[in-house]
Amino acid sequence: MSSKAEQFKYLEGYIGVGKSNAKSQKALAEDMGVTPQTVKHVITEARRAGVLIASNTKGYYYAETMEEMQEFVNLLQAQAKTRNDTAKPFMREIH
């Protein structure tokens, strides 16, 4: 295969399109015959390779619209802010 993203093409058979078709990590693991931890690892690697797999509280999905992509970006940014806020007291102690 010519790109890393193409190596994850097989995920298309398991992950639905659109947030209404989100599938949980547990359900994906059962479908794929792997552990939930493996699903998380594979999706993380796919995302790092440029595969646009979004997620919400219901599970993973391929974003169908720009709005769904923006919702996922907003979620990631909120998570990053929460982690940064959590790290601040530790950073103050270190410095």
PDB file of C-alpha atoms in Angstrom:
ATOM      1  CA  MET A   1       0.000   0.000   0.000  1.00  0.00           C
ATOM      2  CA  SER A   2       1.229   3.450  -0.828  1.00  0.00           C
ATOM      3  CA  SER A   3       0.252   5.328   2.338  1.00  0.00           C
ATOM      4  CA  LYS A   4      -0.199   4.646   6.021  1.00  0.00           C
ATOM      5  CA  ALA A   5      -3.829   5.771   5.769  1.00  0.00           C
ATOM      6  CA  GLU A   6      -4.521   3.117   3.147  1.00  0.00           C
ATOM      7  CA  GLN A   7      -3.233   0.460   5.532  1.00  0.00           C
ATOM      8  CA  PHE A   8      -6.270   1.124   7.719  1.00  0.00           C
ATOM      9  CA  LYS A   9      -8.807   0.784   4.885  1.00  0.00           C
ATOM     10  CA  TYR A  10     -10.118  -2.471   6.422  1.00  0.00           C
ATOM     11  CA  LEU A  11     -11.606  -0.426   9.265  1.00  0.00           C
ATOM     12  CA  GLU A  12     -14.265   0.844   6.853  1.00  0.00           C
ATOM     13  CA  GLY A  13     -15.995  -2.515   7.121  1.00  0.00           C
ATOM     14  CA  TYR A  14     -16.467  -2.086  10.859  1.00  0.00           C
ATOM     15  CA  ILE A  15     -16.884   1.633  11.530  1.00  0.00           C
ATOM     16  CA  GLY A  16     -20.065   3.342  10.390  1.00  0.00           C
ATOM     17  CA  VAL A  17     -20.452   6.665   8.643  1.00  0.00           C
ATOM     18  CA  GLY A  18     -22.102   9.458  10.596  1.00  0.00           C
ATOM     19  CA  LYS A  19     -22.452   9.902  14.325  1.00  0.00           C
ATOM     20  CA  SER A  20     -25.829   8.170  14.299  1.00  0.00           C
ATOM     21  CA  ASN A  21     -23.906   5.027  13.296  1.00  0.00           C
ATOM     22  CA  ALA A  22     -21.254   5.303  16.027  1.00  0.00           C
ATOM     23  CA  LYS A  23     -20.128   1.935  17.333  1.00  0.00           C
ATOM     24  CA  SER A  24     -18.716   1.356  20.795  1.00  0.00           C
ATOM     25  CA  GLN A  25     -15.208   0.135  21.424  1.00  0.00           C
ATOM     26  CA  LYS A  26     -16.646  -3.071  22.909  1.00  0.00           C
ATOM     27  CA  ALA A  27     -18.885  -3.707  19.882  1.00  0.00           C
ATOM     28  CA  LEU A  28     -15.998  -3.070  17.490  1.00  0.00           C
ATOM     29  CA  ALA A  29     -13.812  -5.461  19.474  1.00  0.00           C
ATOM     30  CA  GLU A  30     -16.451  -8.170  19.230  1.00  0.00           C
ATOM     31  CA  ASP A  31     -16.943  -7.564  15.500  1.00  0.00           C
ATOM     32  CA  MET A  32     -13.211  -7.554  14.809  1.00  0.00           C
ATOM     33  CA  GLY A  33     -12.390 -10.451  17.115  1.00  0.00           C
ATOM     34  CA  VAL A  34      -9.881  -8.462  19.173  1.00  0.00           C
ATOM     35  CA  THR A  35      -9.720  -6.862  22.605  1.00  0.00           C
ATOM     36  CA  PRO A  36     -11.135  -3.394  23.285  1.00  0.00           C
ATOM     37  CA  GLN A  37      -7.574  -2.235  23.995  1.00  0.00           C
ATOM     38  CA  THR A  38      -6.530  -3.404  20.522  1.00  0.00           C
ATOM     39  CA  VAL A  39      -9.402  -1.432  18.977  1.00  0.00           C
ATOM     40  CA  LYS A  40      -8.274   1.704  20.821  1.00  0.00           C
ATOM     41  CA  HIS A  41      -4.678   1.171  19.697  1.00  0.00           C
ATOM     42  CA  VAL A  42      -5.621   0.556  16.053  1.00  0.00           C
ATOM     43  CA  ILE A  43      -7.879   3.615  15.947  1.00  0.00           C
ATOM     44  CA  THR A  44      -5.207   5.780  17.561  1.00  0.00           C
ATOM     45  CA  GLU A  45      -2.677   4.622  14.983  1.00  0.00           C
ATOM     46  CA  ALA A  46      -5.174   5.156  12.150  1.00  0.00           C
ATOM     47  CA  ARG A  47      -5.896   8.691  13.349  1.00  0.00           C
ATOM     48  CA  ARG A  48      -2.174   9.453  13.542  1.00  0.00           C
ATOM     49  CA  ALA A  49      -1.869   8.195   9.974  1.00  0.00           C
ATOM     50  CA  GLY A  50      -4.552  10.632   8.836  1.00  0.00           C
ATOM     51  CA  VAL A  51      -7.682   8.484   8.899  1.00  0.00           C
ATOM     52  CA  LEU A  52     -10.553  10.740   9.988  1.00  0.00           C
ATOM     53  CA  ILE A  53     -12.230   8.574  12.613  1.00  0.00           C
ATOM     54  CA  ALA A  54     -14.304  10.665  14.986  1.00  0.00           C
ATOM     55  CA  SER A  55     -15.909   9.608  18.249  1.00  0.00           C
ATOM     56  CA  ASN A  56     -18.462  10.644  20.817  1.00  0.00           C
ATOM     57  CA  THR A  57     -19.951   9.102  23.943  1.00  0.00           C
ATOM     58  CA  LYS A  58     -21.624   6.410  21.825  1.00  0.00           C
ATOM     59  CA  GLY A  59     -18.516   5.258  19.976  1.00  0.00           C
ATOM     60  CA  TYR A  60     -16.404   5.641  16.858  1.00  0.00           C
ATOM     61  CA  TYR A  61     -17.583   6.736  13.401  1.00  0.00           C
ATOM     62  CA  TYR A  62     -16.444   8.341  10.178  1.00  0.00           C
ATOM     63  CA  ALA A  63     -17.678  11.921  10.221  1.00  0.00           C
ATOM     64  CA  GLU A  64     -20.327  12.405   7.564  1.00  0.00           C
ATOM     65  CA  THR A  65     -20.520  16.196   7.607  1.00  0.00           C
ATOM     66  CA  MET A  66     -18.286  19.150   8.342  1.00  0.00           C
ATOM     67  CA  GLU A  67     -20.477  19.761  11.405  1.00  0.00           C
ATOM     68  CA  GLU A  68     -19.627  16.298  12.751  1.00  0.00           C
ATOM     69  CA  MET A  69     -15.939  16.958  12.139  1.00  0.00           C
ATOM     70  CA  GLN A  70     -16.180  20.280  13.978  1.00  0.00           C
ATOM     71  CA  GLU A  71     -17.999  18.633  16.904  1.00  0.00           C
ATOM     72  CA  PHE A  72     -15.168  16.118  17.205  1.00  0.00           C
ATOM     73  CA  VAL A  73     -12.507  18.827  17.019  1.00  0.00           C
ATOM     74  CA  ASN A  74     -14.367  20.740  19.736  1.00  0.00           C
ATOM     75  CA  LEU A  75     -14.418  17.603  21.884  1.00  0.00           C
ATOM     76  CA  LEU A  76     -10.668  17.095  21.432  1.00  0.00           C
ATOM     77  CA  GLN A  77      -9.975  20.714  22.298  1.00  0.00           C
ATOM     78  CA  ALA A  78     -12.117  20.495  25.456  1.00  0.00           C
ATOM     79  CA  GLN A  79     -10.299  17.324  26.505  1.00  0.00           C
ATOM     80  CA  ALA A  80      -6.938  18.988  25.910  1.00  0.00           C
ATOM     81  CA  LYS A  81      -7.975  21.982  28.017  1.00  0.00           C
ATOM     82  CA  THR A  82      -9.097  19.709  30.850  1.00  0.00           C
ATOM     83  CA  ARG A  83      -5.787  17.838  30.797  1.00  0.00           C
ATOM     84  CA  ASN A  84      -3.844  21.088  30.683  1.00  0.00           C
ATOM     85  CA  ASP A  85      -5.817  22.471  33.631  1.00  0.00           C
ATOM     86  CA  THR A  86      -5.131  19.266  35.556  1.00  0.00           C
ATOM     87  CA  ALA A  87      -1.407  19.546  34.853  1.00  0.00           C
ATOM     88  CA  LYS A  88      -1.095  23.181  36.013  1.00  0.00           C
ATOM     89  CA  PRO A  89      -0.775  22.476  39.766  1.00  0.00           C
ATOM     90  CA  PHE A  90       1.905  19.894  39.048  1.00  0.00           C
ATOM     91  CA  MET A  91       3.751  22.299  36.794  1.00  0.00           C
ATOM     92  CA  ARG A  92       3.682  24.964  39.544  1.00  0.00           C
ATOM     93  CA  GLU A  93       5.245  22.510  41.976  1.00  0.00           C
ATOM     94  CA  ILE A  94       7.969  21.563  39.537  1.00  0.00           C
ATOM     95  CA  HIS A  95       8.953  25.162  38.763  1.00  0.00           C
TER      96      HIS A  95
END
